[in-house]
Every structure is written in C-alpha cells, then in structure tokens.
C-alpha cells in the first residue's frame, strides 16, 4: 500500500461503495393495514384470570418457571383437536407447470420448432419428404423426453432437499406438567406456556411476564424499529397489531425474554390469516445459474446463426430450388450445435453432490449453493460456537489487584493464587455470577450438578462455577428475589439486576456484569479486602495488565460490579424504570474480572489452514474483545503475521510510525467501523489476516456488503437471530444446527448438522469438484459439434455425399453422449492437491479490484444528478434501452469486453479451443479419414465422390446413391450399380457415426487431463464412465447393425469391424495431444496455484486449555 493516498486514489477507492450509502425508500404494503385489522384475535383484551379461564390453562405471572402449564395428555388431545401448529405453505407450482417450464427451455424450444418445420415440409411435398416423418417425430419426442429427464431430476432433488429440511424442525421451550421441556414447534397447542428469547416466535402468544422484551415485527407490519412488549395483567384495549402484550407467529425476538401463553396456532395465527403477507421466493440467482444461462443463450445463438448460414449456402449450391431438403439440412446443423442433455446433467451433478454432502453432515437447502461454496473467495465466521466449542469454563478471577486461578494450570504466573471462596472479593464475584443470570434448568427436581442448563455458553459457564460455591442454589435464588432487571443486549453489552439483598445502608443491591470497558465506565470505586477505594490511574494500569493477561490467552473476559443501594433513596416504594433512566447506572464499585475459556473445536485449526491454502480469505467477526479474538485467531491459523500493535510491542516503535504495508494482519474494533471511509475499507480487505472484534449485527452486515462490493463471493457462518441479515445478504449463509437459532437456519443456504466448522472444507472441495465435473461434461459434450458440422460443410462446398444425416446426429447427442455426460457426475479429483491448492475460480486481488472500481467510477461520472439535492436521477426504461443499443459502438464497451480477466468461467476460451479446435479437429479428421477409406474400398475415390455429387446440379440433374440411381463409372472404369452405391453410402455414414463414438470414448479420459497425463487411477477410476461407454456401444451396435432400423437410421450390417481401427488410432492421437497439452499448460496452472503460507500449523489442537499466546 502507498503511504500517502492522493485525491484520485481516494476517489477511486470510494467508487463501487456509493450504492451502500444510498438511503433506501421504505415501500408500503398495499392493503396491508386493512388486512391487519380484520383478524380474529381478542384474547389480548382479557385480564389474566379470564385468559386462564378461557384457555383452560394455568400460569404464574410472578414466578413463570413454576407455572403448571398443560398436562401431557391434555396437550395431545388439543393437538388432535386443533391440528399441528404449521402454516399452510404458499401455493407451489403444479407438476405440470414445472414440466412445461422444463419443456420451454431454450434448447427444447429449438428442437420442437425444428420438428414442426419437418412436418410443415411433409405437408408441402409428402412424397419427397416422407423420410422426414421420422426425423420430425424424433426431434419433438427428444424435446419432450429431455424435458422429462430434467423434470424427473428436479423432482428428485426437491424431494432430497425436503427430506433434509425435515431433519431440522424448529423447536420451542414449553412448560408441561410443571416441567420446562423442549418440543417441536409444530406440537404447540392453545394454552401452552412458552418461554421465548432470541429466536422466532412459534405461535401467537399473550405475554404474562416479560423482561426488556423487544420484537421485530417488520415482516408483518413493515415497522423497521424493534417494538417493546410488556405483560399487561388487565389486558390491552387496542387493535391486535398495536397490542403491547401480543407476540405474533414468525416475528423475531431481538432482545430480552418473555413468558407467554399460546392463543393461536397454525393458520389461525395473525400471519396465517393474512395470506398476502406469507412471503415469496427470492429470485437471487447463484453464480452457476447465471453462467449456465449465459452458455445456453450463447450456444443457441451460434446454432441458429450457423443453421441460417448453412441454409443460405445450401439453397444456393447443392440444393438449388429444393427448399424442403435445405431446411432438413439446416435442422441437422442446429441439432449438431445444441447439447440437449445439459440441463439434466447439471441437475444430476448437483443432486449427487448434495447427497454426498448430507452424508458428511452438511445440509444444502438450495442445490446451486453447493457450487457457490466451491467458488467462495472470503469466509466471514463467528467465533463462539463456530470456531470454538461453546463450552465456557471459568479459568481466572482478578479482584482487589490479585489474580486467582479457578483450576490447576501450569501456564499461570507464579503470583497467581489458587481460588478460594473465602478470599477477599470472591464471594461478591460469585453473587454477581449467580444472581445476575438468565439461565433456566430443564428440571429443578434433580441435584444442581445433574441438571441441564438452558442458556448461552457464557452464562452456563458462570452458573456452573457459582453453583459449586453455593450450598443450595434454588434456595439462594428465592432468598434474593429480583426487583428490577435489564437483560444483556448486543448494543449495551452489559446486564443489570437489582435484588433483595440486605446490607448496612439498605435492603437492595444492584449487580452489573458485561464487557469490562463498559462496566468500568460505570464505576467510581473498586473493591479490595472488603473495602471500597477510589479508582486511580494506578488501578487502571493494574486493570489493563490483568485484562491483557486474560484476553491474550484467548479467554473471554467479563467484569463484575455492585452497588449497595441506600434505602433513603431506593426504598420499598421506589419504581425502577428503564425508559426514563430511573435505575442506578453510575457510581458502582468494581468487584473484579472473570475470564472464561472456550477452547477451539478439534479440526478448526487444520480446516482454516486448508481454506487459506485454497486461496480463501478467512476472517473472524466476533463480539469479543480484540485481544481475546486475536489470541484465539493465532491458535487456529487465522492470524500468523504481525499486527501494528504486535509489531510495535516487538520493535518498541510507536504504532503511529508503523505503515500499513509493513504488516499483514489487522484487528479492527467495532467502534471504528462506522467511521471507516472507502479507502480504509480497501486497506483492511487488502490484508490476508483480518479480525473484526466487538462488532454488532449491523457491523456484520456492513462487512458483508463491503466485501461483496469488491467482487468477493462471500460466505458467512452464524448461529444467532442477529446473524440472520448477514446470512441472508451473503452469497452463501452457513448456519449451525445444534447451537443455531431457528431464524439463522431459515436464513441460511446451508446447515452444518454437527456444528463442525471443518465440514465447510469438505463442502468447498465438493463445490469445486462439481464445477470441474460440469466443465468436463460440457467440454466432452460440445466436442462432437466440429466432426458433425465440418463434414456437413464439405457436403455443400466440395460437394461430397452427406457424411452424417440429421437423425444420426440426434442419436449421437441423445444416445451415447447423454449416458457418458451424466457419468462425469461421479468423477473424483484428478490429484490430491488439485482442488484445494488452486486459487478460487474468480480470484479477488489488487488488479481485479482496481478494474472493478474503474468501471464503477466511470458509471458514477456518467450518472445524472439532481442539481439541488445532488441525488442520482434514475434513467427511464427507454434511456436504459437506448444506452444498451449504443454501447457496442463505444470504445469503453470493447475495452471492458476485451479486458484480460483471471476469472475461470464455466465455458471459457480454453474450453472452446479444446472442444472446437483441438479435440474437435482430431475427431473430424478421424471421421473423414474413415469415411473416405470406406468409400475407397467400395470403389469411390474422393474425386469420384465429388463428381457423383456435382451431378445433382448438372443439366439434366442425376441423383446417385439411391435405389433408383443409374450406374456410376468410377475413375478406374469400374461400374458401380445403384445397390452398391446405397450400401457404400450406408457404410460411410455408419463409420462416421461410429468414429465419433469411438474417438469420444477416448475423449472421456482426455478431458480430465489438467495436472497430469490422462492415465492412472484418478483418470480411469470412475466406473460409471465405462458403464456409459458400454451403454453407448450397445446403442451404436444396435442402431447400425440391426436391419429393421436401417429404414429410419440408414445403417448397414455389412460394415466390417476392421474399420473401427481407424478412429481408434485417432483416439490414441487425442490422448497423446492431451498429454502434450498438459505440458504446455503446466506453467499457467502453476501460477494459479496458491503459494505455501509460512507458519501454518496443520496439526490437531491437542491441548487448548490455557495455552498462552506468543503475542
């Protein structure tokens, strides 16, 4: 990076980001308000007693966890009576409509039009065009069959995906028979007592207890801001949509927690009654879908263009005045160019890959997402629960300027003392951990140690620790009931609770815990040896030292503080309130720091190393402290190099004197993100190792948008409700199944069933292999176009007898070709490192970013702006159309079109060169040599063939090679009768067909050669290739050598198998050329290989507890 950025540099850096800062206009949902008023919900108006009576249930507003709820038998009876709590899915396309969509794809439409044309010709001249009856019928039948194969594959893949989704049903925590349990959301019934926090609401609920609960109703009402919800004992006399005590099905709880009673389920809920608001599918296409669509249009255009050219050439030469035959000839050219089986191959490839990934615990919700994972260039991953085990253990406590260890560790410094509950400050720390907590237990009738704790990992770790040092946990909680609380949220980063705990000056105590910097800001004193001392600079220095000691080991650090509330201010009648700040928020006493370790998961270190060696930039986006995040990142291969801070510490130079180009890693604090400018974002993303710490969900979304603006294909892993916007926005959202919320699973395209981050490596490899296999399949399939089209060209230009009739072209394309093309789906990687050591197929580097930004800058300079507001004036549809028509006549258009690109597309110049010019020419030469040899053996030299064919245009015209043709005298003076002419043509056309088949059998292996010659187990190890070849061979022999079929296909049983040796020799030549090509392309392949990364640790994380970081 440059040390000084010029104005032009900054202007270029801002280009491409301008759309991110543009304000979006809020669209109104037409008629939505009227529909929201006409819903059948009235229970929100009832007082609690009447509500319990109407629903025939029982709940306790003061102690919701002790609510009896429904009995298990009653819940079953109600489920049978009212039905499952599921919404009727939106109306899907019928099977017929789906089949018609497949039928009306570009390739099939071309075939149907060609078939109809043949029947039109039949009506014009029935006698001369009678053989075309078969051709027209077969063309149309092929289109319908092709559509059926694609339709069948789609139906099959949809069934696979549906079975995947059935494996991860949404769940809900509910009280039944007085016990808190987890049940599938579909089993909820009216009257159930439900606990909700940080997830999607499973049914319509009336709140009877709530704590700082906020709900996002935007999916229902369009309100962008989260709405606060409360328990109202007397009910609320308002419209359901405005009721403060109602939570609606499918809305998101973004803050706090609440207890509610179910009043509506399934289609009877608010969202179920408003069919118009149930949402629809998004039309966002994957990169693969876009490329396939582009390829289909390109090939169709080429096919139509060549068909028209050959029609014109044919009607002016060999077919003078014979329009019907010329049309048939043009149709054969059209058929030769169109790879009819491609849609089926694509769907089958993706279905097989999705099944393979499911076996490895990776569920794919969208087939195209499999390939998207293979083309990722950047993966933004959460830390807790994704990279780490989400099993928090208390390791160290710091209080009164002394450090304590909670378990035996050889890595602690000598000054660290063993934890004792009687040590100064430890009792207060345990009280904060135990009383300021939102955890729940699955059962309360078991001893504390045997209970399952329901809550987040940090709280679970703190309660496990506190519970060991409290004799009777349940009695302790009852002894100190809560008076007021503010739950933790991602913006405050602290939680506050006021409990009845007596002291010298009153009966209430306020406890606060959370991010250390936020908690310390609320404190004026600190606790030491049971006394309070004012916070001084010396204390802050010791605090920083302790914080650094804990965080630099990768531990999560929580601060605890307390305030003993004086009864003269906070008496029994004092009303605490969060909204108007009527609660103690300052003058706290700092109790100390607690560190918890969440060790990295096994396999994460190797997984991140593998992804980085595959050219994928992996960055951490976490809410943790920067030091904690960096320490964990260093343990798991995510950060290896120096940051400005670590380099400053190492060299003793001030941070300000260290330039960006001296370091390769960067740790960004969330507080800095909002103020970053375009050029600063560019500097961040230019680093290989990036950690974003102390981030909010909005920051995560912003990071994804900024990365996409630079051309990155972004993957995001997440498990919380707040991750859902980033998961949706990303090119590929990856959610966790065990620790993930229902909302995150819904927003994601892919779900890791076992929460194993290492599964993403398998997914990336699978996605890349799909692309390789699809490319091979296309490369193989379109190779036959050259040996099909060039002989047809010779037929009209030289001319020679027709080497390959249209019907045999169809047999090639949809006979053996389809079998073999499908078999590529089971191909394995060519080499061990061939997939996961190559750069992504659309790499993002300085050159690609600069190119992208230059284009963006040119666009922004041509935009019209309002002179007063300076806002962009959107062009009209007509203006856009005119601009598109003018574009090809501008220099800029051609500069952009011809600009060198490092992207590897599905169909690129190398693929087209191989298929049409290299392998295609070898196949054409083999087919034509065989064609001329067979004719020569039957008495025709090439010159004889030309003479025989030009007789068609002589005056009077003479037609040879039919049953009624006159005898032909060849150049050697031999007389060849009509029957021998017909047999010679049948043999020649048969050998051309078989030549293409035989050389294509060799091509199956030649297309696989990229890193090494086309030999060896990896090349020939796919037995399905041989099955496809065998099926094609059986079909070929059947068509050529079965006499009854000669009427339709024109084969002959008199063709000697010795002629097969000619194409076989050319097949060997193709393998030789393929080997030479590997040598010629070795240098360019080496350049796209990712270089080794110094310092990568590719061994398992054997021991993770309390490993001190080197930095």
CSV table of C-alpha atoms in Angstrom, one decimal, residues 822-1066:
chain,number,residue,atom,x,y,z
A,822,UNK,CA,-24.1,-38.0,-16.9
A,823,UNK,CA,-21.3,-40.3,-15.8
A,824,UNK,CA,-18.9,-37.4,-15.1
A,825,UNK,CA,-21.0,-36.6,-12.0
A,826,UNK,CA,-19.1,-39.4,-10.2
A,827,UNK,CA,-15.6,-38.2,-11.1
A,828,UNK,CA,-13.1,-37.9,-8.3
A,829,UNK,CA,-10.4,-35.2,-8.0
A,830,UNK,CA,-7.6,-35.6,-10.5
A,831,UNK,CA,-4.9,-35.1,-7.9
A,832,UNK,CA,-4.9,-34.8,-4.1
A,833,UNK,CA,-4.0,-31.1,-4.2
A,834,UNK,CA,-5.6,-30.3,-7.5
A,835,UNK,CA,-8.7,-28.8,-5.9
A,836,UNK,CA,-7.7,-27.4,-2.6
A,837,UNK,CA,-4.4,-25.8,-3.6
A,838,UNK,CA,-5.7,-23.8,-6.5
A,839,UNK,CA,-7.0,-20.2,-6.2
A,840,UNK,CA,-10.8,-19.6,-6.3
A,841,UNK,CA,-12.1,-19.6,-9.9
A,842,UNK,CA,-12.9,-15.9,-9.6
A,843,UNK,CA,-10.0,-14.6,-7.5
A,844,UNK,CA,-10.1,-11.1,-5.9
A,845,UNK,CA,-6.8,-9.3,-5.9
A,846,UNK,CA,-5.5,-5.8,-6.3
A,847,UNK,CA,-5.8,-5.9,-10.1
A,848,UNK,CA,-9.4,-7.2,-10.2
A,849,UNK,CA,-10.5,-4.7,-7.5
A,850,UNK,CA,-8.9,-1.8,-9.4
A,851,UNK,CA,-10.6,-2.9,-12.6
A,852,UNK,CA,-14.0,-3.1,-10.8
A,853,UNK,CA,-13.5,0.3,-9.3
A,854,UNK,CA,-12.5,2.0,-12.5
A,855,UNK,CA,-15.7,0.7,-14.1
A,856,UNK,CA,-17.7,1.9,-11.1
A,857,UNK,CA,-16.0,5.3,-11.3
A,858,UNK,CA,-16.9,5.6,-15.0
A,859,UNK,CA,-20.5,4.8,-14.2
A,860,UNK,CA,-20.8,7.3,-11.4
A,861,UNK,CA,-19.4,10.0,-13.6
A,862,UNK,CA,-22.0,9.4,-16.3
A,863,UNK,CA,-24.9,9.4,-13.9
A,864,UNK,CA,-27.4,12.3,-14.0
A,865,UNK,CA,-27.8,14.1,-10.6
A,866,UNK,CA,-30.4,16.5,-9.3
A,867,UNK,CA,-28.7,19.9,-9.2
A,868,UNK,CA,-30.3,20.8,-5.9
A,869,UNK,CA,-30.1,17.6,-3.8
A,870,UNK,CA,-27.2,16.0,-5.8
A,871,UNK,CA,-29.1,12.7,-5.6
A,872,UNK,CA,-28.9,10.3,-8.6
A,873,UNK,CA,-31.7,10.6,-11.0
A,874,UNK,CA,-32.7,7.1,-12.2
A,875,UNK,CA,-32.8,6.9,-16.0
A,876,UNK,CA,-36.1,5.9,-17.7
A,877,UNK,CA,-36.5,2.4,-19.2
A,878,UNK,CA,-36.3,3.9,-22.7
A,879,UNK,CA,-33.0,5.7,-21.8
A,880,UNK,CA,-31.6,2.4,-20.5
A,881,UNK,CA,-32.6,0.5,-23.7
A,882,UNK,CA,-31.0,3.2,-25.9
A,883,UNK,CA,-27.8,3.1,-23.8
A,884,UNK,CA,-27.7,-0.6,-24.3
A,885,UNK,CA,-28.1,-0.4,-28.0
A,886,UNK,CA,-25.4,2.3,-28.3
A,887,UNK,CA,-22.9,0.5,-26.1
A,888,UNK,CA,-21.4,-1.8,-28.7
A,889,UNK,CA,-20.4,1.3,-30.8
A,890,UNK,CA,-18.4,2.8,-27.9
A,891,UNK,CA,-14.7,2.4,-27.2
A,892,UNK,CA,-15.4,1.8,-23.5
A,893,UNK,CA,-17.7,-1.2,-24.3
A,894,UNK,CA,-14.9,-3.0,-26.2
A,895,UNK,CA,-12.2,-2.0,-23.6
A,896,UNK,CA,-14.3,-3.6,-20.9
A,897,UNK,CA,-15.2,-6.7,-23.0
A,898,UNK,CA,-11.7,-7.4,-24.1
A,899,UNK,CA,-10.1,-6.6,-20.7
A,900,UNK,CA,-7.9,-9.6,-19.5
A,901,UNK,CA,-9.6,-11.5,-16.8
A,902,UNK,CA,-8.3,-14.0,-14.3
A,903,UNK,CA,-11.7,-15.5,-13.7
A,904,UNK,CA,-12.3,-19.1,-14.7
A,905,UNK,CA,-15.8,-19.3,-16.2
A,906,UNK,CA,-17.8,-22.4,-16.9
A,907,UNK,CA,-17.3,-22.0,-20.6
A,908,UNK,CA,-14.1,-20.1,-21.4
A,909,UNK,CA,-11.7,-19.7,-24.3
A,910,UNK,CA,-9.6,-22.7,-23.3
A,911,UNK,CA,-12.6,-25.0,-23.2
A,912,UNK,CA,-13.9,-23.7,-26.5
A,913,UNK,CA,-10.5,-24.0,-28.1
A,914,UNK,CA,-10.1,-27.6,-26.9
A,915,UNK,CA,-13.6,-28.7,-27.9
A,916,UNK,CA,-14.0,-27.0,-31.2
A,917,UNK,CA,-10.4,-26.6,-32.5
A,918,UNK,CA,-8.2,-29.3,-30.8
A,919,UNK,CA,-10.1,-32.4,-29.9
A,920,UNK,CA,-12.9,-31.4,-32.4
A,921,UNK,CA,-10.5,-31.3,-35.3
A,922,UNK,CA,-8.9,-34.6,-34.4
A,923,UNK,CA,-12.3,-36.2,-34.2
A,924,UNK,CA,-13.3,-34.6,-37.5
A,925,UNK,CA,-10.1,-35.9,-39.2
A,926,UNK,CA,-10.7,-39.4,-37.8
A,927,UNK,CA,-14.3,-39.5,-39.0
A,928,UNK,CA,-13.4,-38.1,-42.5
A,929,UNK,CA,-10.4,-40.5,-43.0
A,930,UNK,CA,-12.7,-43.4,-42.1
A,931,UNK,CA,-15.4,-42.1,-44.4
A,932,UNK,CA,-13.1,-41.8,-47.4
A,933,UNK,CA,-11.4,-45.2,-46.7
A,934,UNK,CA,-14.8,-47.0,-46.6
A,935,UNK,CA,-15.8,-45.3,-49.9
A,936,UNK,CA,-12.4,-46.1,-51.4
A,937,UNK,CA,-12.9,-49.8,-50.5
A,938,UNK,CA,-16.3,-49.6,-52.2
A,939,UNK,CA,-14.8,-48.2,-55.4
A,940,UNK,CA,-15.1,-44.4,-54.9
A,941,UNK,CA,-12.1,-42.1,-54.8
A,942,UNK,CA,-12.6,-38.6,-53.3
A,943,UNK,CA,-12.8,-37.2,-56.8
A,944,UNK,CA,-15.4,-39.8,-57.8
A,945,UNK,CA,-17.5,-38.7,-54.8
A,946,UNK,CA,-17.2,-35.0,-55.9
A,947,UNK,CA,-18.2,-36.0,-59.4
A,948,UNK,CA,-21.2,-38.0,-58.2
A,949,UNK,CA,-22.4,-35.2,-56.0
A,950,UNK,CA,-22.0,-32.4,-58.6
A,951,UNK,CA,-24.1,-34.4,-61.0
A,952,UNK,CA,-27.1,-33.2,-58.9
A,953,UNK,CA,-26.6,-29.7,-60.2
A,954,UNK,CA,-25.8,-30.7,-63.8
A,955,UNK,CA,-28.3,-30.3,-66.6
A,956,UNK,CA,-30.2,-32.6,-66.6
A,957,UNK,CA,-29.6,-33.5,-62.9
A,958,UNK,CA,-28.6,-37.0,-62.0
A,959,UNK,CA,-29.1,-38.4,-58.4
A,960,UNK,CA,-26.7,-41.1,-57.2
A,961,UNK,CA,-26.7,-43.2,-54.0
A,962,UNK,CA,-30.4,-44.0,-54.2
A,963,UNK,CA,-32.1,-47.3,-55.1
A,964,UNK,CA,-33.3,-45.9,-58.5
A,965,UNK,CA,-29.9,-44.3,-59.4
A,966,UNK,CA,-28.2,-45.0,-62.7
A,967,UNK,CA,-24.9,-47.0,-62.7
A,968,UNK,CA,-21.8,-44.9,-61.8
A,969,UNK,CA,-18.5,-45.4,-63.7
A,970,UNK,CA,-15.6,-44.5,-61.4
A,971,UNK,CA,-12.1,-43.2,-62.3
A,972,UNK,CA,-10.8,-46.7,-62.7
A,973,UNK,CA,-13.5,-47.5,-65.2
A,974,UNK,CA,-15.4,-49.8,-62.8
A,975,UNK,CA,-19.2,-49.8,-63.0
A,976,UNK,CA,-20.9,-49.4,-59.6
A,977,UNK,CA,-24.6,-50.3,-59.5
A,978,UNK,CA,-27.4,-48.5,-57.6
A,979,UNK,CA,-27.5,-51.1,-54.8
A,980,UNK,CA,-23.7,-50.9,-54.3
A,981,UNK,CA,-23.9,-47.1,-54.2
A,982,UNK,CA,-26.6,-47.3,-51.5
A,983,UNK,CA,-24.6,-49.8,-49.5
A,984,UNK,CA,-21.4,-47.7,-49.8
A,985,UNK,CA,-23.2,-44.6,-48.5
A,986,UNK,CA,-24.7,-46.5,-45.6
A,987,UNK,CA,-21.3,-47.9,-44.7
A,988,UNK,CA,-19.7,-44.5,-44.9
A,989,UNK,CA,-22.4,-42.8,-42.8
A,990,UNK,CA,-22.2,-45.6,-40.3
A,991,UNK,CA,-18.4,-45.4,-39.9
A,992,UNK,CA,-18.7,-41.6,-39.4
A,993,UNK,CA,-21.2,-42.2,-36.6
A,994,UNK,CA,-19.1,-44.9,-35.1
A,995,UNK,CA,-15.9,-42.9,-35.5
A,996,UNK,CA,-17.4,-40.0,-33.5
A,997,UNK,CA,-18.5,-42.5,-30.8
A,998,UNK,CA,-15.1,-44.3,-30.6
A,999,UNK,CA,-13.0,-41.2,-30.5
A,1000,UNK,CA,-15.4,-39.7,-27.9
A,1001,UNK,CA,-14.7,-42.8,-25.8
A,1002,UNK,CA,-11.0,-41.7,-25.7
A,1003,UNK,CA,-12.1,-38.1,-25.1
A,1004,UNK,CA,-13.9,-39.2,-21.9
A,1005,UNK,CA,-10.4,-39.5,-20.4
A,1006,UNK,CA,-8.7,-36.8,-22.4
A,1007,UNK,CA,-10.9,-34.0,-21.0
A,1008,UNK,CA,-9.9,-35.0,-17.4
A,1009,UNK,CA,-6.2,-34.2,-18.1
A,1010,UNK,CA,-5.3,-30.9,-16.5
A,1011,UNK,CA,-2.5,-31.6,-14.0
A,1012,UNK,CA,-1.1,-34.8,-15.4
A,1013,UNK,CA,-1.4,-37.1,-18.5
A,1014,UNK,CA,-4.7,-38.9,-19.0
A,1015,UNK,CA,-3.6,-42.2,-17.4
A,1016,UNK,CA,-3.7,-43.6,-13.9
A,1017,UNK,CA,-6.3,-44.5,-11.3
A,1018,UNK,CA,-7.8,-41.0,-10.8
A,1019,UNK,CA,-8.5,-40.7,-14.6
A,1020,UNK,CA,-9.9,-44.2,-15.2
A,1021,UNK,CA,-11.2,-44.8,-11.6
A,1022,UNK,CA,-14.8,-43.7,-12.4
A,1023,UNK,CA,-16.6,-47.0,-13.3
A,1024,UNK,CA,-19.7,-45.0,-14.4
A,1025,UNK,CA,-17.7,-43.7,-17.3
A,1026,UNK,CA,-17.2,-47.3,-18.5
A,1027,UNK,CA,-20.9,-48.1,-17.9
A,1028,UNK,CA,-21.8,-45.0,-20.0
A,1029,UNK,CA,-19.4,-46.1,-22.8
A,1030,UNK,CA,-20.9,-49.7,-22.7
A,1031,UNK,CA,-24.4,-48.3,-22.9
A,1032,UNK,CA,-23.4,-46.1,-25.8
A,1033,UNK,CA,-21.6,-49.0,-27.6
A,1034,UNK,CA,-24.7,-51.2,-27.2
A,1035,UNK,CA,-26.9,-48.4,-28.6
A,1036,UNK,CA,-24.5,-47.8,-31.5
A,1037,UNK,CA,-24.2,-51.5,-32.5
A,1038,UNK,CA,-28.0,-51.9,-32.2
A,1039,UNK,CA,-28.7,-48.9,-34.5
A,1040,UNK,CA,-26.0,-49.6,-37.1
A,1041,UNK,CA,-26.2,-53.4,-37.3
A,1042,UNK,CA,-29.9,-54.1,-36.9
A,1043,UNK,CA,-31.6,-54.4,-40.3
A,1044,UNK,CA,-35.2,-53.3,-39.3
A,1045,UNK,CA,-33.7,-50.0,-38.1
A,1046,UNK,CA,-32.0,-49.2,-41.4
A,1047,UNK,CA,-35.2,-47.7,-42.7
A,1048,UNK,CA,-35.1,-45.0,-40.0
A,1049,UNK,CA,-31.3,-44.6,-39.3
A,1050,UNK,CA,-29.8,-45.7,-42.6
A,1051,UNK,CA,-27.2,-48.1,-41.1
A,1052,UNK,CA,-25.8,-51.4,-42.5
A,1053,UNK,CA,-24.9,-54.8,-41.2
A,1054,UNK,CA,-22.1,-55.1,-43.8
A,1055,UNK,CA,-19.7,-52.7,-42.2
A,1056,UNK,CA,-16.5,-54.5,-41.2
A,1057,UNK,CA,-15.3,-54.0,-37.6
A,1058,UNK,CA,-11.8,-53.6,-39.0
A,1059,UNK,CA,-12.7,-50.1,-40.0
A,1060,UNK,CA,-13.1,-49.3,-36.2
A,1061,UNK,CA,-9.3,-49.4,-36.0
A,1062,UNK,CA,-9.1,-46.0,-37.9
A,1063,UNK,CA,-11.0,-43.9,-35.3
A,1064,UNK,CA,-9.3,-45.9,-32.5
A,1065,UNK,CA,-5.9,-44.7,-33.9
A,1066,UNK,CA,-7.2,-41.1,-33.9
